[in-house]
CSV table of C-alpha atoms and ligand atoms in Angstrom, one decimal:
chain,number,residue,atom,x,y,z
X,1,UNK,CA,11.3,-108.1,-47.5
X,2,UNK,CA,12.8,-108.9,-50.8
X,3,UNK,CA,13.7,-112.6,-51.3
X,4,UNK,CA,17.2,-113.4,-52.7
X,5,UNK,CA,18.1,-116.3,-54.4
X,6,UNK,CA,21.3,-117.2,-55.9
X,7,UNK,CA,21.8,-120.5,-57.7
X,8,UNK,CA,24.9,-122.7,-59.0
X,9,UNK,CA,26.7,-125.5,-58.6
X,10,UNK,CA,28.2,-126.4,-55.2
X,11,UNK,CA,31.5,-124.2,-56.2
X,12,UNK,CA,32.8,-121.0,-56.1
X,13,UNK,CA,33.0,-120.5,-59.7
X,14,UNK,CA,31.3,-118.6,-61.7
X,15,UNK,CA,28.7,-118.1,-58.7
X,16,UNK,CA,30.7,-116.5,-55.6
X,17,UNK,CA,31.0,-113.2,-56.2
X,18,UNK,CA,27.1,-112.9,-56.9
X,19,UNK,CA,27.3,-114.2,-53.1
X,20,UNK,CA,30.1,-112.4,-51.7
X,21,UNK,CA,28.7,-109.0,-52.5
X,22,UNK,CA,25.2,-110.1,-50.8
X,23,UNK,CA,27.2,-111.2,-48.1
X,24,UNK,CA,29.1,-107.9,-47.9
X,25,UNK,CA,25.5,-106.0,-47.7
X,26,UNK,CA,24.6,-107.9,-45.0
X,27,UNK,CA,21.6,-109.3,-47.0
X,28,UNK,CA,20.3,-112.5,-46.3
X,29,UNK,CA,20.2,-114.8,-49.5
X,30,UNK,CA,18.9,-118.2,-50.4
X,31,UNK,CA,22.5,-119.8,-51.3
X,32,UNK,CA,21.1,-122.7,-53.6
X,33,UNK,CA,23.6,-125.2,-54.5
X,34,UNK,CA,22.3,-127.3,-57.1
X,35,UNK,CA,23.9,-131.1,-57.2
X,36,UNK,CA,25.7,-132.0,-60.7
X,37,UNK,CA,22.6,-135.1,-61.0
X,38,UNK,CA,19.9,-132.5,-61.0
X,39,UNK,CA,21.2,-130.5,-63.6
X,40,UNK,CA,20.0,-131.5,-66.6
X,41,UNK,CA,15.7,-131.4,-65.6
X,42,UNK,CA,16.7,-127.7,-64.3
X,43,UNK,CA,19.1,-126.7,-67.3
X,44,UNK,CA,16.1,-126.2,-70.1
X,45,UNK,CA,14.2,-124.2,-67.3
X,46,UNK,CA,16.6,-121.2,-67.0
X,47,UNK,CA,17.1,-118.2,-69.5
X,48,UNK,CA,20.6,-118.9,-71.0
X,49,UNK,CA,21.2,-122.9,-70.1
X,50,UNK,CA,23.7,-122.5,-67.8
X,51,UNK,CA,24.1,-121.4,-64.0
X,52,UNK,CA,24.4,-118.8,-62.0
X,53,UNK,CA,20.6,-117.4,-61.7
X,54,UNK,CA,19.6,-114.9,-59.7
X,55,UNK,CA,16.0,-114.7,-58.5
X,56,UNK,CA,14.6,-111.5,-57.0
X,57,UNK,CA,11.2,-111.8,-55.4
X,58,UNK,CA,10.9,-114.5,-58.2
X,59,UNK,CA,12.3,-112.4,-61.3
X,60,UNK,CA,15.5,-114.5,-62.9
X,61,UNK,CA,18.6,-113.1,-63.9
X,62,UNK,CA,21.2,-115.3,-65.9
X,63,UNK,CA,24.5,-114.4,-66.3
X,64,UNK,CA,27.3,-113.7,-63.7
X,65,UNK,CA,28.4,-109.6,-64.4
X,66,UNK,CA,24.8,-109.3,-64.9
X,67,UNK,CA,23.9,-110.3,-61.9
X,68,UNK,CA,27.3,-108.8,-60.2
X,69,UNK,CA,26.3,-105.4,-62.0
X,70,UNK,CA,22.7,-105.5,-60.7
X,71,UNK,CA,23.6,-106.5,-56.7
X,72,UNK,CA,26.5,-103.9,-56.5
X,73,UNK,CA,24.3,-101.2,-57.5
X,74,UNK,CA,21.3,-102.0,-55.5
X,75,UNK,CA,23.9,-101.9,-52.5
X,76,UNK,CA,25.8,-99.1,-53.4
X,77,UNK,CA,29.3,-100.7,-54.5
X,78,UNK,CA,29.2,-100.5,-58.4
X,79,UNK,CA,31.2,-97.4,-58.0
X,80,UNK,CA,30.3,-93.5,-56.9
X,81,UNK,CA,29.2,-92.2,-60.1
X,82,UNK,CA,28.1,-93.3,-63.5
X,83,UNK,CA,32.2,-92.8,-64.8
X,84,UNK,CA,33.6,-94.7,-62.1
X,85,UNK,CA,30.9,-97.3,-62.6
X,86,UNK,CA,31.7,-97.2,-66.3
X,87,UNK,CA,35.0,-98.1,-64.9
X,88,UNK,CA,34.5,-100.9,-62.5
X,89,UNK,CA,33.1,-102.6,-65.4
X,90,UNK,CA,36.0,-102.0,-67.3
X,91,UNK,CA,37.9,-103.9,-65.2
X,92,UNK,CA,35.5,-106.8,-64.7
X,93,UNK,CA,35.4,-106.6,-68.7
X,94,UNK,CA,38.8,-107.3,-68.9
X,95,UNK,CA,38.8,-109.8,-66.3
X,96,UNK,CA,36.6,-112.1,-68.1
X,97,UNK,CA,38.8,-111.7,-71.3
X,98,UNK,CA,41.7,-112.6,-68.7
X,99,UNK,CA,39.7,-115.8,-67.9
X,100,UNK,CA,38.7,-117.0,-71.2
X,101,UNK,CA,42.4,-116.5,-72.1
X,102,UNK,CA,43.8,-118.8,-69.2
X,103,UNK,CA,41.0,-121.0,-69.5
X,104,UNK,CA,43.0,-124.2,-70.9
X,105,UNK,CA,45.5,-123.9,-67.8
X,106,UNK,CA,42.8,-123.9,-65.1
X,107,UNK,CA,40.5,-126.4,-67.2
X,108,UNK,CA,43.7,-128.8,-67.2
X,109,UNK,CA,44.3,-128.1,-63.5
X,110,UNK,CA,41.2,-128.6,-62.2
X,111,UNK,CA,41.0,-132.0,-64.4
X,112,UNK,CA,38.2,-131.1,-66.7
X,113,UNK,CA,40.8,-131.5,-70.0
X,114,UNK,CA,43.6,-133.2,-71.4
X,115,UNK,CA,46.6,-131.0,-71.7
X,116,UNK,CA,49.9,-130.7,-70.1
X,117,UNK,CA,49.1,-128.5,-66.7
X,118,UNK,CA,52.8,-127.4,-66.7
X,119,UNK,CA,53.5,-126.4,-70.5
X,120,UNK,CA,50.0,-124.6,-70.0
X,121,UNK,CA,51.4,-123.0,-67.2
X,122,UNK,CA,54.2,-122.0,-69.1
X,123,UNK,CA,52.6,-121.1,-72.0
X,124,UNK,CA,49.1,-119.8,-71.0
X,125,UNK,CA,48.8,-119.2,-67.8
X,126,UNK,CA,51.9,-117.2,-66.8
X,127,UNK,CA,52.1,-114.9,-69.5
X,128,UNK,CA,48.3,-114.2,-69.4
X,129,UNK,CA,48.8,-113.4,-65.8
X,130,UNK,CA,51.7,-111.1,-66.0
X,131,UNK,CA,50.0,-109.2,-69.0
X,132,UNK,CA,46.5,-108.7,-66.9
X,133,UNK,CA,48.0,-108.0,-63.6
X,134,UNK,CA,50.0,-105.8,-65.3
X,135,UNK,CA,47.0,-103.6,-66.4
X,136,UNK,CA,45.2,-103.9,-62.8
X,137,UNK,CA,48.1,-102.7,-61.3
X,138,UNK,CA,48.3,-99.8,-63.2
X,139,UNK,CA,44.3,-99.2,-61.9
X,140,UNK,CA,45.3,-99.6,-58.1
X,141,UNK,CA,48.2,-97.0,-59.1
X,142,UNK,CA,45.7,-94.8,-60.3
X,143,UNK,CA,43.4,-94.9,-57.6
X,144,UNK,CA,45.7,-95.0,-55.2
X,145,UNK,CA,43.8,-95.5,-52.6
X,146,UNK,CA,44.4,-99.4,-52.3
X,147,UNK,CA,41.2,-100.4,-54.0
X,148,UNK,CA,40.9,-100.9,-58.0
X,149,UNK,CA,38.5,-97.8,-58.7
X,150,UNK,CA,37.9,-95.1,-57.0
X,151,UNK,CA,38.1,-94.8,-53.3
X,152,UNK,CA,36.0,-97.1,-51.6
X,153,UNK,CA,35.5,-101.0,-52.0
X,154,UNK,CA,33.4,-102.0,-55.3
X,155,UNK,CA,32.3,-105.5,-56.6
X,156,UNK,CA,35.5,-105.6,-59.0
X,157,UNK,CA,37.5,-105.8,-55.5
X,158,UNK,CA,36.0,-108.5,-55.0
X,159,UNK,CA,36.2,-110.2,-58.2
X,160,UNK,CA,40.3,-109.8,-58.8
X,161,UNK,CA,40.6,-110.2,-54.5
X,162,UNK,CA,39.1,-113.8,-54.9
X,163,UNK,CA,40.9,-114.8,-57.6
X,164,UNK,CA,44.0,-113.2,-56.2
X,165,UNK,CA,43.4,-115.6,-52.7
X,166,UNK,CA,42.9,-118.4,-55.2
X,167,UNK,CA,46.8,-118.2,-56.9
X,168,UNK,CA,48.2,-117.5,-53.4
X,169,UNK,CA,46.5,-120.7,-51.9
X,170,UNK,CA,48.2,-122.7,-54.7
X,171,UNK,CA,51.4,-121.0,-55.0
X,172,UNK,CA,52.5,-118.5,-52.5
X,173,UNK,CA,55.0,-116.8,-54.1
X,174,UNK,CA,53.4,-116.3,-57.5
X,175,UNK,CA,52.5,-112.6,-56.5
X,176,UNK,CA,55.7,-111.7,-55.2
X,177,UNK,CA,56.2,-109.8,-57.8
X,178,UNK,CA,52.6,-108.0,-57.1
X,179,UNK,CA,53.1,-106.9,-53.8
X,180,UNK,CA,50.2,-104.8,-54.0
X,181,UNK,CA,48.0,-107.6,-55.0
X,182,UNK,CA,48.7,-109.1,-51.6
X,183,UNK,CA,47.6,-106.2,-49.9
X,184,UNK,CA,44.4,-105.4,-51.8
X,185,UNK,CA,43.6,-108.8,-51.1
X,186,UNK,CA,44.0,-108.8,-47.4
X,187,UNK,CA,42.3,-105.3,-47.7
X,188,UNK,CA,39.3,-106.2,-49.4
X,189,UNK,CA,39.1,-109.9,-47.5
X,190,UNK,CA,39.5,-107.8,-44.1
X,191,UNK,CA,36.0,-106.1,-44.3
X,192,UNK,CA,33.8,-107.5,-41.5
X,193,UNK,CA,31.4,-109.4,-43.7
X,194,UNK,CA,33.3,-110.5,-46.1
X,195,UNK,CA,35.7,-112.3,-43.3
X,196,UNK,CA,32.9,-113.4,-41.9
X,197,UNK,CA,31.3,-115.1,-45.3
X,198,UNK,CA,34.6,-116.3,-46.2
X,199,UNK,CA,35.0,-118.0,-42.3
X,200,UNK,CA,31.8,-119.7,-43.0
X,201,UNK,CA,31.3,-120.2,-46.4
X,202,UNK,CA,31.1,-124.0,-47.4
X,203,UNK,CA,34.6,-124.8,-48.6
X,204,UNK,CA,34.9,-125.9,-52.1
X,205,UNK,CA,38.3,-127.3,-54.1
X,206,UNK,CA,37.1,-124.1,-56.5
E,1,LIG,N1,28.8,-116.2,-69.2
E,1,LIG,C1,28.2,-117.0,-68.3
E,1,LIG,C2,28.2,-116.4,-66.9
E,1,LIG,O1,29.2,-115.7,-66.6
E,1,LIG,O2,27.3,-116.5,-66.1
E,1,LIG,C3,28.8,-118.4,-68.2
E,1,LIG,C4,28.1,-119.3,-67.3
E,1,LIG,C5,28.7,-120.7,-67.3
E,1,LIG,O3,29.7,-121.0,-68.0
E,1,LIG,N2,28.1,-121.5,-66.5
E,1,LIG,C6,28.6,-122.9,-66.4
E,1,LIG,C7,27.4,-123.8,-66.6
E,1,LIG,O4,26.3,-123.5,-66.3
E,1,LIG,C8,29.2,-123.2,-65.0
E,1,LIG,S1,30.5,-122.1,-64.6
E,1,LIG,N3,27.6,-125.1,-67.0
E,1,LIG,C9,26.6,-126.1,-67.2
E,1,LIG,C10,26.1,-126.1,-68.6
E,1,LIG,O5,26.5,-125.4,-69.5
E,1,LIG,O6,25.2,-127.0,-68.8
């Protein structure tokens, strides 16, 4: 049986969709949560310097689409065929530029930089937000059938549905104006083992 391993630092981050889609297949995985203090001797021992790694029967893979990319399609949610795969990494594309864009809000939040969390709230995060969820909604319009591409659940579901539980756990009403956010999230989070992972998952601040 092939051996999964998935390493990163004891946080969802950068690191938990790599595990939520294993967790979706039903696939068991080594979840290896490395400690901040035993960083550095690993750090010059992996591909790219920084976490999360996959290993595959002892094959690594650095960086998180990558490895997203490479799990969804070895259990069939990367999208039905090569356009709507072309797709679902549209999306996830743009997600990352989403990210990089809010960066200094969450950065601030979390306590990992100066700045003023609520004029980067105002300044960053909200209209970053608005202009991205803007564009996803107009992909769960298009689809139409409650997920982001095509008709079926695909790793990108998972990707903006995480992130989506993340807002709504620190301000509920955020996405009142995204209704349909709210219900892809429920949606996606309602699948059988993903509800389970999520029930049993450690819990993390992020
Ligand atoms: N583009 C990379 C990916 O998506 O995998 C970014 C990875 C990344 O930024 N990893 C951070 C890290 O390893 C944690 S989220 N930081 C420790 C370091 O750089 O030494």
């Amino acid at each position: 049986m092939v051996h999964y391993k998935l390493s990163y630092f004891p946080i969802r981050g950068a690191g938990e969709i790599a595990r939520q889609i294993l967790a979706f297949a039903g696939q068991e995985f080594e979840d290896n949560r490395i400690p901040k203090e035993e960083w550095p001797a690993i750090k010059p021992t992996t591909p790219f310097g920084q976490l999360p790694l996959l290993e595959v029967d002892g094959k690594v893979l650095a960086q998180s689409h990558a490895i997203s990319r490479y799990l969804a399609r070895q259990f069939g949610i990367n999208g039905k065929c090569p356009w709507e795969e072309a797709q679902v990494n549209s999306v996830a594309d743009q997600f990352k530029d989403y990210l990089n864009e809010v960066r200094p809000y969450f950065m601030a939040k979390m306590g990992f930089s100066d700045g003023d969390v609520e004029a980067l709230a105002k300044d960053v995060f909200l209209p970053g937000f608005t202009k991205h969820y803007g564009f996803f909604a107009n992909f769960l319009k298009s689809s139409g059938s409650g997920y982001l591409v095509g008709d079926s659940l695909t790793w990108v579901d998972l990707l903006v549905a995480q992130h989506t539980a993340d807002l709504l756990a620190a301000n509920a009403s955020l996405l009142d104006a995204y209704p349909q956010f709210k219900a892809h999230q429920e949606k996606v989070h309602s699948n059988a083992n993903i509800k389970k992972w999520l029930e049993t998952r450690p819990v993390t601040p992020f």
